[in-house]
Amino acid sequence: MTPASPLVPAPRSHDAAWTRWGTWWLPVGPVLVACYATVMVLTILVLEPLAAMPGMTSAQISAELAAAGVSVAGKVPFLVGWAALGVALSVAAGAVAIRRRVAPATALALQLAVLALGAPAYFWAAFDMGMDLADTFDITGEAHSAVPSVLYAASGVALAALAVVGLWRAVATAARSGATAGHGSP
């Protein structure tokens, strides 16, 4: 038996779950990531500034920021691109899962990982706007609305679910290898 070449694709899953579940559920991951990304961008550009400066409109906040040399409109391309990157990662993970027919648990784990990465992505994307608000209005740069907590919680749930999927796969693999090891014993 010759060793597998590194250029040979990984074997496709023969898991019965593909027959049972099919692939209809795979777009759920990119849809959830797109929702997360949309809420992230709206939170950074609209909800957080409004919560930080109650009584002011978005136009007034943007005008004050512009007077301080900060362009809110200039932040839009980066934030939309950053959000689109997360959606693209999720779509790519789904495409790889379909093309390579990885085990359904692996496909689920890929989508959960992208959702879990939403928390650091939000923090990094929101930091600049938070500091601009803090510097312009002499307030703290922390979250001023409940929405960031919801985004962090969603990422936390995804991370916990990812750990559960990983543990479940490890236990299932150990059980299968224990069961096959026992068949060859006298």
PDB file of N, CA and C in Angstrom, residues 76-179:
ATOM      1  N   VAL A  76     -17.588  53.536   5.997  1.00  0.00           N
ATOM      2  CA  VAL A  76     -18.539  52.589   5.410  1.00  0.00           C
ATOM      3  C   VAL A  76     -17.852  51.536   4.532  1.00  0.00           C
ATOM      4  N   PRO A  77     -16.962  51.914   3.592  1.00  0.00           N
ATOM      5  CA  PRO A  77     -16.361  50.876   2.742  1.00  0.00           C
ATOM      6  C   PRO A  77     -15.604  49.812   3.542  1.00  0.00           C
ATOM      7  N   PHE A  78     -14.845  50.235   4.548  1.00  0.00           N
ATOM      8  CA  PHE A  78     -14.118  49.252   5.353  1.00  0.00           C
ATOM      9  C   PHE A  78     -15.087  48.329   6.087  1.00  0.00           C
ATOM     10  N   LEU A  79     -16.098  48.923   6.725  1.00  0.00           N
ATOM     11  CA  LEU A  79     -17.024  48.102   7.510  1.00  0.00           C
ATOM     12  C   LEU A  79     -17.820  47.139   6.637  1.00  0.00           C
ATOM     13  N   VAL A  80     -18.274  47.611   5.495  1.00  0.00           N
ATOM     14  CA  VAL A  80     -19.017  46.730   4.587  1.00  0.00           C
ATOM     15  C   VAL A  80     -18.094  45.637   4.052  1.00  0.00           C
ATOM     16  N   GLY A  81     -16.870  46.000   3.715  1.00  0.00           N
ATOM     17  CA  GLY A  81     -15.900  45.003   3.246  1.00  0.00           C
ATOM     18  C   GLY A  81     -15.572  43.980   4.316  1.00  0.00           C
ATOM     19  N   TRP A  82     -15.421  44.449   5.550  1.00  0.00           N
ATOM     20  CA  TRP A  82     -15.126  43.557   6.671  1.00  0.00           C
ATOM     21  C   TRP A  82     -16.281  42.590   6.899  1.00  0.00           C
ATOM     22  N   ALA A  83     -17.504  43.106   6.833  1.00  0.00           N
ATOM     23  CA  ALA A  83     -18.685  42.256   6.989  1.00  0.00           C
ATOM     24  C   ALA A  83     -18.787  41.258   5.831  1.00  0.00           C
ATOM     25  N   ALA A  84     -18.516  41.726   4.632  1.00  0.00           N
ATOM     26  CA  ALA A  84     -18.577  40.851   3.451  1.00  0.00           C
ATOM     27  C   ALA A  84     -17.534  39.743   3.539  1.00  0.00           C
ATOM     28  N   LEU A  85     -16.391  40.030   4.144  1.00  0.00           N
ATOM     29  CA  LEU A  85     -15.359  39.001   4.308  1.00  0.00           C
ATOM     30  C   LEU A  85     -15.889  37.851   5.166  1.00  0.00           C
ATOM     31  N   GLY A  86     -16.598  38.177   6.241  1.00  0.00           N
ATOM     32  CA  GLY A  86     -17.180  37.124   7.083  1.00  0.00           C
ATOM     33  C   GLY A  86     -18.188  36.293   6.324  1.00  0.00           C
ATOM     34  N   VAL A  87     -19.035  36.959   5.540  1.00  0.00           N
ATOM     35  CA  VAL A  87     -20.029  36.232   4.739  1.00  0.00           C
ATOM     36  C   VAL A  87     -19.322  35.359   3.703  1.00  0.00           C
ATOM     37  N   ALA A  88     -18.280  35.904   3.076  1.00  0.00           N
ATOM     38  CA  ALA A  88     -17.533  35.129   2.076  1.00  0.00           C
ATOM     39  C   ALA A  88     -16.882  33.899   2.705  1.00  0.00           C
ATOM     40  N   LEU A  89     -16.344  34.046   3.922  1.00  0.00           N
ATOM     41  CA  LEU A  89     -15.766  32.881   4.608  1.00  0.00           C
ATOM     42  C   LEU A  89     -16.827  31.815   4.866  1.00  0.00           C
ATOM     43  N   SER A  90     -18.004  32.251   5.256  1.00  0.00           N
ATOM     44  CA  SER A  90     -19.082  31.307   5.523  1.00  0.00           C
ATOM     45  C   SER A  90     -19.544  30.607   4.244  1.00  0.00           C
ATOM     46  N   VAL A  91     -19.682  31.368   3.169  1.00  0.00           N
ATOM     47  CA  VAL A  91     -20.075  30.776   1.880  1.00  0.00           C
ATOM     48  C   VAL A  91     -18.995  29.802   1.413  1.00  0.00           C
ATOM     49  N   ALA A  92     -17.729  30.191   1.567  1.00  0.00           N
ATOM     50  CA  ALA A  92     -16.628  29.304   1.161  1.00  0.00           C
ATOM     51  C   ALA A  92     -16.639  28.017   1.981  1.00  0.00           C
ATOM     52  N   ALA A  93     -16.896  28.138   3.284  1.00  0.00           N
ATOM     53  CA  ALA A  93     -16.967  26.938   4.128  1.00  0.00           C
ATOM     54  C   ALA A  93     -18.095  26.022   3.669  1.00  0.00           C
ATOM     55  N   GLY A  94     -19.236  26.603   3.315  1.00  0.00           N
ATOM     56  CA  GLY A  94     -20.348  25.800   2.804  1.00  0.00           C
ATOM     57  C   GLY A  94     -20.020  25.151   1.473  1.00  0.00           C
ATOM     58  N   ALA A  95     -19.339  25.899   0.603  1.00  0.00           N
ATOM     59  CA  ALA A  95     -18.970  25.354  -0.700  1.00  0.00           C
ATOM     60  C   ALA A  95     -17.974  24.209  -0.555  1.00  0.00           C
ATOM     61  N   VAL A  96     -17.020  24.367   0.344  1.00  0.00           N
ATOM     62  CA  VAL A  96     -16.054  23.286   0.588  1.00  0.00           C
ATOM     63  C   VAL A  96     -16.774  22.066   1.143  1.00  0.00           C
ATOM     64  N   ALA A  97     -17.705  22.287   2.042  1.00  0.00           N
ATOM     65  CA  ALA A  97     -18.443  21.167   2.633  1.00  0.00           C
ATOM     66  C   ALA A  97     -19.223  20.402   1.571  1.00  0.00           C
ATOM     67  N   ILE A  98     -19.837  21.134   0.646  1.00  0.00           N
ATOM     68  CA  ILE A  98     -20.599  20.476  -0.420  1.00  0.00           C
ATOM     69  C   ILE A  98     -19.664  19.786  -1.397  1.00  0.00           C
ATOM     70  N   ARG A  99     -18.647  20.509  -1.832  1.00  0.00           N
ATOM     71  CA  ARG A  99     -17.727  19.978  -2.864  1.00  0.00           C
ATOM     72  C   ARG A  99     -16.965  18.757  -2.358  1.00  0.00           C
ATOM     73  N   ARG A 100     -16.467  18.849  -1.131  1.00  0.00           N
ATOM     74  CA  ARG A 100     -15.643  17.762  -0.593  1.00  0.00           C
ATOM     75  C   ARG A 100     -16.464  16.751   0.196  1.00  0.00           C
ATOM     76  N   ARG A 101     -17.737  17.043   0.392  1.00  0.00           N
ATOM     77  CA  ARG A 101     -18.629  16.187   1.178  1.00  0.00           C
ATOM     78  C   ARG A 101     -17.987  15.780   2.500  1.00  0.00           C
ATOM     79  N   VAL A 102     -17.528  16.794   3.213  1.00  0.00           N
ATOM     80  CA  VAL A 102     -16.978  16.529   4.535  1.00  0.00           C
ATOM     81  C   VAL A 102     -18.118  16.048   5.424  1.00  0.00           C
ATOM     82  N   ALA A 103     -17.766  15.469   6.537  1.00  0.00           N
ATOM     83  CA  ALA A 103     -18.793  14.989   7.466  1.00  0.00           C
ATOM     84  C   ALA A 103     -19.690  16.165   7.858  1.00  0.00           C
ATOM     85  N   PRO A 104     -20.983  15.945   7.984  1.00  0.00           N
ATOM     86  CA  PRO A 104     -21.890  17.045   8.358  1.00  0.00           C
ATOM     87  C   PRO A 104     -21.466  17.769   9.632  1.00  0.00           C
ATOM     88  N   ALA A 105     -20.925  17.038  10.591  1.00  0.00           N
ATOM     89  CA  ALA A 105     -20.462  17.689  11.824  1.00  0.00           C
ATOM     90  C   ALA A 105     -19.314  18.649  11.529  1.00  0.00           C
ATOM     91  N   THR A 106     -18.475  18.310  10.558  1.00  0.00           N
ATOM     92  CA  THR A 106     -17.389  19.205  10.163  1.00  0.00           C
ATOM     93  C   THR A 106     -17.943  20.442   9.473  1.00  0.00           C
ATOM     94  N   ALA A 107     -18.937  20.254   8.616  1.00  0.00           N
ATOM     95  CA  ALA A 107     -19.570  21.399   7.955  1.00  0.00           C
ATOM     96  C   ALA A 107     -20.199  22.323   8.993  1.00  0.00           C
ATOM     97  N   LEU A 108     -20.856  21.755   9.983  1.00  0.00           N
ATOM     98  CA  LEU A 108     -21.447  22.539  11.056  1.00  0.00           C
ATOM     99  C   LEU A 108     -20.362  23.266  11.848  1.00  0.00           C
ATOM    100  N   ALA A 109     -19.274  22.569  12.142  1.00  0.00           N
ATOM    101  CA  ALA A 109     -18.181  23.180  12.896  1.00  0.00           C
ATOM    102  C   ALA A 109     -17.571  24.369  12.143  1.00  0.00           C
ATOM    103  N   LEU A 110     -17.454  24.261  10.836  1.00  0.00           N
ATOM    104  CA  LEU A 110     -16.913  25.375  10.048  1.00  0.00           C
ATOM    105  C   LEU A 110     -17.804  26.608  10.170  1.00  0.00           C
ATOM    106  N   GLN A 111     -19.118  26.412  10.081  1.00  0.00           N
ATOM    107  CA  GLN A 111     -20.041  27.543  10.188  1.00  0.00           C
ATOM    108  C   GLN A 111     -20.038  28.125  11.608  1.00  0.00           C
ATOM    109  N   LEU A 112     -19.980  27.273  12.596  1.00  0.00           N
ATOM    110  CA  LEU A 112     -19.921  27.755  13.981  1.00  0.00           C
ATOM    111  C   LEU A 112     -18.646  28.542  14.238  1.00  0.00           C
ATOM    112  N   ALA A 113     -17.547  28.096  13.643  1.00  0.00           N
ATOM    113  CA  ALA A 113     -16.276  28.817  13.813  1.00  0.00           C
ATOM    114  C   ALA A 113     -16.357  30.223  13.226  1.00  0.00           C
ATOM    115  N   VAL A 114     -16.978  30.354  12.069  1.00  0.00           N
ATOM    116  CA  VAL A 114     -17.115  31.686  11.460  1.00  0.00           C
ATOM    117  C   VAL A 114     -17.989  32.576  12.347  1.00  0.00           C
ATOM    118  N   LEU A 115     -19.079  32.035  12.872  1.00  0.00           N
ATOM    119  CA  LEU A 115     -19.926  32.819  13.778  1.00  0.00           C
ATOM    120  C   LEU A 115     -19.176  33.187  15.059  1.00  0.00           C
ATOM    121  N   ALA A 116     -18.392  32.275  15.586  1.00  0.00           N
ATOM    122  CA  ALA A 116     -17.626  32.565  16.798  1.00  0.00           C
ATOM    123  C   ALA A 116     -16.607  33.671  16.551  1.00  0.00           C
ATOM    124  N   LEU A 117     -16.070  33.741  15.345  1.00  0.00           N
ATOM    125  CA  LEU A 117     -15.114  34.793  15.006  1.00  0.00           C
ATOM    126  C   LEU A 117     -15.777  36.162  14.863  1.00  0.00           C
ATOM    127  N   GLY A 118     -17.094  36.200  14.916  1.00  0.00           N
ATOM    128  CA  GLY A 118     -17.804  37.472  14.836  1.00  0.00           C
ATOM    129  C   GLY A 118     -17.471  38.402  15.995  1.00  0.00           C
ATOM    130  N   ALA A 119     -17.239  37.866  17.185  1.00  0.00           N
ATOM    131  CA  ALA A 119     -16.945  38.706  18.351  1.00  0.00           C
ATOM    132  C   ALA A 119     -15.645  39.494  18.172  1.00  0.00           C
ATOM    133  N   PRO A 120     -14.532  38.830  17.865  1.00  0.00           N
ATOM    134  CA  PRO A 120     -13.323  39.636  17.650  1.00  0.00           C
ATOM    135  C   PRO A 120     -13.434  40.531  16.419  1.00  0.00           C
ATOM    136  N   ALA A 121     -14.173  40.093  15.411  1.00  0.00           N
ATOM    137  CA  ALA A 121     -14.365  40.925  14.221  1.00  0.00           C
ATOM    138  C   ALA A 121     -15.135  42.196  14.584  1.00  0.00           C
ATOM    139  N   TYR A 122     -16.171  42.062  15.406  1.00  0.00           N
ATOM    140  CA  TYR A 122     -16.932  43.231  15.836  1.00  0.00           C
ATOM    141  C   TYR A 122     -16.052  44.162  16.668  1.00  0.00           C
ATOM    142  N   PHE A 123     -15.346  43.603  17.628  1.00  0.00           N
ATOM    143  CA  PHE A 123     -14.498  44.424  18.499  1.00  0.00           C
ATOM    144  C   PHE A 123     -13.506  45.228  17.672  1.00  0.00           C
ATOM    145  N   TRP A 124     -12.844  44.549  16.750  1.00  0.00           N
ATOM    146  CA  TRP A 124     -11.838  45.217  15.933  1.00  0.00           C
ATOM    147  C   TRP A 124     -12.461  46.285  15.039  1.00  0.00           C
ATOM    148  N   ALA A 125     -13.592  45.975  14.445  1.00  0.00           N
ATOM    149  CA  ALA A 125     -14.248  46.925  13.538  1.00  0.00           C
ATOM    150  C   ALA A 125     -14.832  48.110  14.298  1.00  0.00           C
ATOM    151  N   ALA A 126     -15.328  47.895  15.500  1.00  0.00           N
ATOM    152  CA  ALA A 126     -15.994  48.956  16.259  1.00  0.00           C
ATOM    153  C   ALA A 126     -15.022  49.841  17.026  1.00  0.00           C
ATOM    154  N   PHE A 127     -13.811  49.379  17.206  1.00  0.00           N
ATOM    155  CA  PHE A 127     -12.861  50.112  18.043  1.00  0.00           C
ATOM    156  C   PHE A 127     -12.620  51.526  17.534  1.00  0.00           C
ATOM    157  N   ASP A 128     -12.394  51.676  16.251  1.00  0.00           N
ATOM    158  CA  ASP A 128     -12.098  52.981  15.664  1.00  0.00           C
ATOM    159  C   ASP A 128     -13.254  53.959  15.865  1.00  0.00           C
ATOM    160  N   MET A 129     -14.452  53.532  15.553  1.00  0.00           N
ATOM    161  CA  MET A 129     -15.612  54.410  15.707  1.00  0.00           C
ATOM    162  C   MET A 129     -15.840  54.739  17.177  1.00  0.00           C
ATOM    163  N   GLY A 130     -15.668  53.767  18.051  1.00  0.00           N
ATOM    164  CA  GLY A 130     -15.825  54.009  19.488  1.00  0.00           C
ATOM    165  C   GLY A 130     -14.850  55.048  20.002  1.00  0.00           C
ATOM    166  N   MET A 131     -13.610  54.966  19.536  1.00  0.00           N
ATOM    167  CA  MET A 131     -12.609  55.949  19.958  1.00  0.00           C
ATOM    168  C   MET A 131     -12.896  57.326  19.362  1.00  0.00           C
ATOM    169  N   ASP A 132     -13.376  57.349  18.124  1.00  0.00           N
ATOM    170  CA  ASP A 132     -13.737  58.641  17.517  1.00  0.00           C
ATOM    171  C   ASP A 132     -14.871  59.305  18.292  1.00  0.00           C
ATOM    172  N   LEU A 133     -15.872  58.515  18.684  1.00  0.00           N
ATOM    173  CA  LEU A 133     -16.965  59.056  19.493  1.00  0.00           C
ATOM    174  C   LEU A 133     -16.443  59.533  20.845  1.00  0.00           C
ATOM    175  N   ALA A 134     -15.585  58.737  21.467  1.00  0.00           N
ATOM    176  CA  ALA A 134     -15.051  59.095  22.778  1.00  0.00           C
ATOM    177  C   ALA A 134     -14.233  60.385  22.704  1.00  0.00           C
ATOM    178  N   ASP A 135     -13.400  60.507  21.704  1.00  0.00           N
ATOM    179  CA  ASP A 135     -12.570  61.703  21.571  1.00  0.00           C
ATOM    180  C   ASP A 135     -13.394  62.945  21.224  1.00  0.00           C
ATOM    181  N   THR A 136     -14.376  62.785  20.365  1.00  0.00           N
ATOM    182  CA  THR A 136     -15.169  63.933  19.915  1.00  0.00           C
ATOM    183  C   THR A 136     -16.126  64.422  20.992  1.00  0.00           C
ATOM    184  N   PHE A 137     -16.767  63.492  21.688  1.00  0.00           N
ATOM    185  CA  PHE A 137     -17.816  63.872  22.643  1.00  0.00           C
ATOM    186  C   PHE A 137     -17.389  63.748  24.102  1.00  0.00           C
ATOM    187  N   ASP A 138     -16.122  63.409  24.338  1.00  0.00           N
ATOM    188  CA  ASP A 138     -15.589  63.271  25.687  1.00  0.00           C
ATOM    189  C   ASP A 138     -16.419  62.284  26.520  1.00  0.00           C
ATOM    190  N   ILE A 139     -16.624  61.103  25.945  1.00  0.00           N
ATOM    191  CA  ILE A 139     -17.346  60.018  26.607  1.00  0.00           C
ATOM    192  C   ILE A 139     -16.440  58.793  26.626  1.00  0.00           C
ATOM    193  N   THR A 140     -16.895  57.733  27.240  1.00  0.00           N
ATOM    194  CA  THR A 140     -16.119  56.493  27.227  1.00  0.00           C
ATOM    195  C   THR A 140     -16.283  55.809  25.879  1.00  0.00           C
ATOM    196  N   GLY A 141     -15.318  54.994  25.524  1.00  0.00           N
ATOM    197  CA  GLY A 141     -15.368  54.274  24.256  1.00  0.00           C
ATOM    198  C   GLY A 141     -16.071  52.944  24.347  1.00  0.00           C
ATOM    199  N   GLU A 142     -16.675  52.651  25.488  1.00  0.00           N
ATOM    200  CA  GLU A 142     -17.341  51.367  25.675  1.00  0.00           C
ATOM    201  C   GLU A 142     -18.656  51.303  24.900  1.00  0.00           C
ATOM    202  N   ALA A 143     -19.265  50.128  24.911  1.00  0.00           N
ATOM    203  CA  ALA A 143     -20.569  49.953  24.260  1.00  0.00           C
ATOM    204  C   ALA A 143     -21.618  50.736  25.038  1.00  0.00           C
ATOM    205  N   HIS A 144     -22.487  51.402  24.296  1.00  0.00           N
ATOM    206  CA  HIS A 144     -23.530  52.203  24.923  1.00  0.00           C
ATOM    207  C   HIS A 144     -24.924  51.624  24.702  1.00  0.00           C
ATOM    208  N   SER A 145     -25.047  50.622  23.861  1.00  0.00           N
ATOM    209  CA  SER A 145     -26.337  49.978  23.641  1.00  0.00           C
ATOM    210  C   SER A 145     -26.198  48.503  24.011  1.00  0.00           C
ATOM    211  N   ALA A 146     -27.304  47.806  23.994  1.00  0.00           N
ATOM    212  CA  ALA A 146     -27.295  46.381  24.340  1.00  0.00           C
ATOM    213  C   ALA A 146     -26.884  45.498  23.162  1.00  0.00           C
ATOM    214  N   VAL A 147     -26.854  46.060  21.974  1.00  0.00           N
ATOM    215  CA  VAL A 147     -26.617  45.247  20.776  1.00  0.00           C
ATOM    216  C   VAL A 147     -25.248  44.565  20.782  1.00  0.00           C
ATOM    217  N   PRO A 148     -24.154  45.257  21.153  1.00  0.00           N
ATOM    218  CA  PRO A 148     -22.873  44.539  21.173  1.00  0.00           C
ATOM    219  C   PRO A 148     -22.889  43.319  22.091  1.00  0.00           C
ATOM    220  N   SER A 149     -23.593  43.416  23.209  1.00  0.00           N
ATOM    221  CA  SER A 149     -23.690  42.261  24.118  1.00  0.00           C
ATOM    222  C   SER A 149     -24.402  41.092  23.447  1.00  0.00           C
ATOM    223  N   VAL A 150     -25.399  41.399  22.655  1.00  0.00           N
ATOM    224  CA  VAL A 150     -26.124  40.347  21.930  1.00  0.00           C
ATOM    225  C   VAL A 150     -25.202  39.706  20.893  1.00  0.00           C
ATOM    226  N   LEU A 151     -24.422  40.518  20.188  1.00  0.00           N
ATOM    227  CA  LEU A 151     -23.481  39.966  19.206  1.00  0.00           C
ATOM    228  C   LEU A 151     -22.425  39.100  19.889  1.00  0.00           C
ATOM    229  N   TYR A 152     -21.887  39.593  21.006  1.00  0.00           N
ATOM    230  CA  TYR A 152     -20.905  38.796  21.745  1.00  0.00           C
ATOM    231  C   TYR A 152     -21.530  37.503  22.262  1.00  0.00           C
ATOM    232  N   ALA A 153     -22.770  37.577  22.733  1.00  0.00           N
ATOM    233  CA  ALA A 153     -23.449  36.369  23.221  1.00  0.00           C
ATOM    234  C   ALA A 153     -23.667  35.369  22.089  1.00  0.00           C
ATOM    235  N   ALA A 154     -24.058  35.862  20.911  1.00  0.00           N
ATOM    236  CA  ALA A 154     -24.254  34.964  19.764  1.00  0.00           C
ATOM    237  C   ALA A 154     -22.948  34.264  19.409  1.00  0.00           C
ATOM    238  N   SER A 155     -21.849  35.008  19.430  1.00  0.00           N
ATOM    239  CA  SER A 155     -20.545  34.393  19.149  1.00  0.00           C
ATOM    240  C   SER A 155     -20.158  33.414  20.245  1.00  0.00           C
ATOM    241  N   GLY A 156     -20.493  33.748  21.485  1.00  0.00           N
ATOM    242  CA  GLY A 156     -20.206  32.843  22.600  1.00  0.00           C
ATOM    243  C   GLY A 156     -20.983  31.542  22.500  1.00  0.00           C
ATOM    244  N   VAL A 157     -22.237  31.647  22.124  1.00  0.00           N
ATOM    245  CA  VAL A 157     -23.057  30.439  21.933  1.00  0.00           C
ATOM    246  C   VAL A 157     -22.478  29.593  20.799  1.00  0.00           C
ATOM    247  N   ALA A 158     -22.059  30.248  19.718  1.00  0.00           N
ATOM    248  CA  ALA A 158     -21.452  29.517  18.598  1.00  0.00           C
ATOM    249  C   ALA A 158     -20.167  28.823  19.046  1.00  0.00           C
ATOM    250  N   LEU A 159     -19.368  29.499  19.857  1.00  0.00           N
ATOM    251  CA  LEU A 159     -18.129  28.898  20.352  1.00  0.00           C
ATOM    252  C   LEU A 159     -18.430  27.706  21.260  1.00  0.00           C
ATOM    253  N   ALA A 160     -19.426  27.849  22.135  1.00  0.00           N
ATOM    254  CA  ALA A 160     -19.807  26.732  23.007  1.00  0.00           C
ATOM    255  C   ALA A 160     -20.338  25.563  22.174  1.00  0.00           C
ATOM    256  N   ALA A 161     -21.152  25.866  21.170  1.00  0.00           N
ATOM    257  CA  ALA A 161     -21.673  24.803  20.301  1.00  0.00           C
ATOM    258  C   ALA A 161     -20.538  24.128  19.536  1.00  0.00           C
ATOM    259  N   LEU A 162     -19.548  24.913  19.131  1.00  0.00           N
ATOM    260  CA  LEU A 162     -18.379  24.355  18.445  1.00  0.00           C
ATOM    261  C   LEU A 162     -17.647  23.377  19.367  1.00  0.00           C
ATOM    262  N   ALA A 163     -17.519  23.743  20.625  1.00  0.00           N
ATOM    263  CA  ALA A 163     -16.878  22.838  21.584  1.00  0.00           C
ATOM    264  C   ALA A 163     -17.697  21.558  21.767  1.00  0.00           C
ATOM    265  N   VAL A 164     -19.010  21.691  21.811  1.00  0.00           N
ATOM    266  CA  VAL A 164     -19.881  20.516  21.955  1.00  0.00           C
ATOM    267  C   VAL A 164     -19.751  19.607  20.738  1.00  0.00           C
ATOM    268  N   VAL A 165     -19.739  20.195  19.544  1.00  0.00           N
ATOM    269  CA  VAL A 165     -19.584  19.401  18.312  1.00  0.00           C
ATOM    270  C   VAL A 165     -18.233  18.688  18.330  1.00  0.00           C
ATOM    271  N   GLY A 166     -17.194  19.397  18.730  1.00  0.00           N
ATOM    272  CA  GLY A 166     -15.864  18.778  18.794  1.00  0.00           C
ATOM    273  C   GLY A 166     -15.806  17.637  19.793  1.00  0.00           C
ATOM    274  N   LEU A 167     -16.401  17.837  20.959  1.00  0.00           N
ATOM    275  CA  LEU A 167     -16.434  16.787  21.977  1.00  0.00           C
ATOM    276  C   LEU A 167     -17.258  15.598  21.503  1.00  0.00           C
ATOM    277  N   TRP A 168     -18.412  15.881  20.896  1.00  0.00           N
ATOM    278  CA  TRP A 168     -19.259  14.806  20.372  1.00  0.00           C
ATOM    279  C   TRP A 168     -18.508  13.989  19.324  1.00  0.00           C
ATOM    280  N   ARG A 169     -17.790  14.680  18.436  1.00  0.00           N
ATOM    281  CA  ARG A 169     -17.029  13.954  17.399  1.00  0.00           C
ATOM    282  C   ARG A 169     -15.914  13.132  18.015  1.00  0.00           C
ATOM    283  N   ALA A 170     -15.257  13.674  19.044  1.00  0.00           N
ATOM    284  CA  ALA A 170     -14.170  12.928  19.692  1.00  0.00           C
ATOM    285  C   ALA A 170     -14.712  11.672  20.372  1.00  0.00           C
ATOM    286  N   VAL A 171     -15.834  11.795  21.054  1.00  0.00           N
ATOM    287  CA  VAL A 171     -16.438  10.636  21.720  1.00  0.00           C
ATOM    288  C   VAL A 171     -16.897   9.616  20.685  1.00  0.00           C
ATOM    289  N   ALA A 172     -17.528  10.086  19.600  1.00  0.00           N
ATOM    290  CA  ALA A 172     -17.999   9.172  18.552  1.00  0.00           C
ATOM    291  C   ALA A 172     -16.828   8.458  17.890  1.00  0.00           C
ATOM    292  N   THR A 173     -15.748   9.169  17.645  1.00  0.00           N
ATOM    293  CA  THR A 173     -14.567   8.555  17.032  1.00  0.00           C
ATOM    294  C   THR A 173     -13.952   7.525  17.966  1.00  0.00           C
ATOM    295  N   ALA A 174     -13.854   7.867  19.250  1.00  0.00           N
ATOM    296  CA  ALA A 174     -13.313   6.923  20.230  1.00  0.00           C
ATOM    297  C   ALA A 174     -14.186   5.685  20.339  1.00  0.00           C
ATOM    298  N   ALA A 175     -15.496   5.873  20.309  1.00  0.00           N
ATOM    299  CA  ALA A 175     -16.409   4.727  20.397  1.00  0.00           C
ATOM    300  C   ALA A 175     -16.270   3.830  19.174  1.00  0.00           C
ATOM    301  N   ARG A 176     -16.160   4.468  17.981  1.00  0.00           N
ATOM    302  CA  ARG A 176     -15.996   3.670  16.751  1.00  0.00           C
ATOM    303  C   ARG A 176     -14.665   2.922  16.755  1.00  0.00           C
ATOM    304  N   SER A 177     -13.587   3.575  17.181  1.00  0.00           N
ATOM    305  CA  SER A 177     -12.300   2.895  17.167  1.00  0.00           C
ATOM    306  C   SER A 177     -12.241   1.801  18.243  1.00  0.00           C
ATOM    307  N   GLY A 178     -12.925   2.022  19.354  1.00  0.00           N
ATOM    308  CA  GLY A 178     -13.008   0.977  20.384  1.00  0.00           C
ATOM    309  C   GLY A 178     -13.822  -0.205  19.919  1.00  0.00           C
ATOM    310  N   ALA A 179     -14.892   0.078  19.160  1.00  0.00           N
ATOM    311  CA  ALA A 179     -15.744  -0.998  18.665  1.00  0.00           C
ATOM    312  C   ALA A 179     -15.028  -1.813  17.608  1.00  0.00           C
TER     313      ALA A 179
END
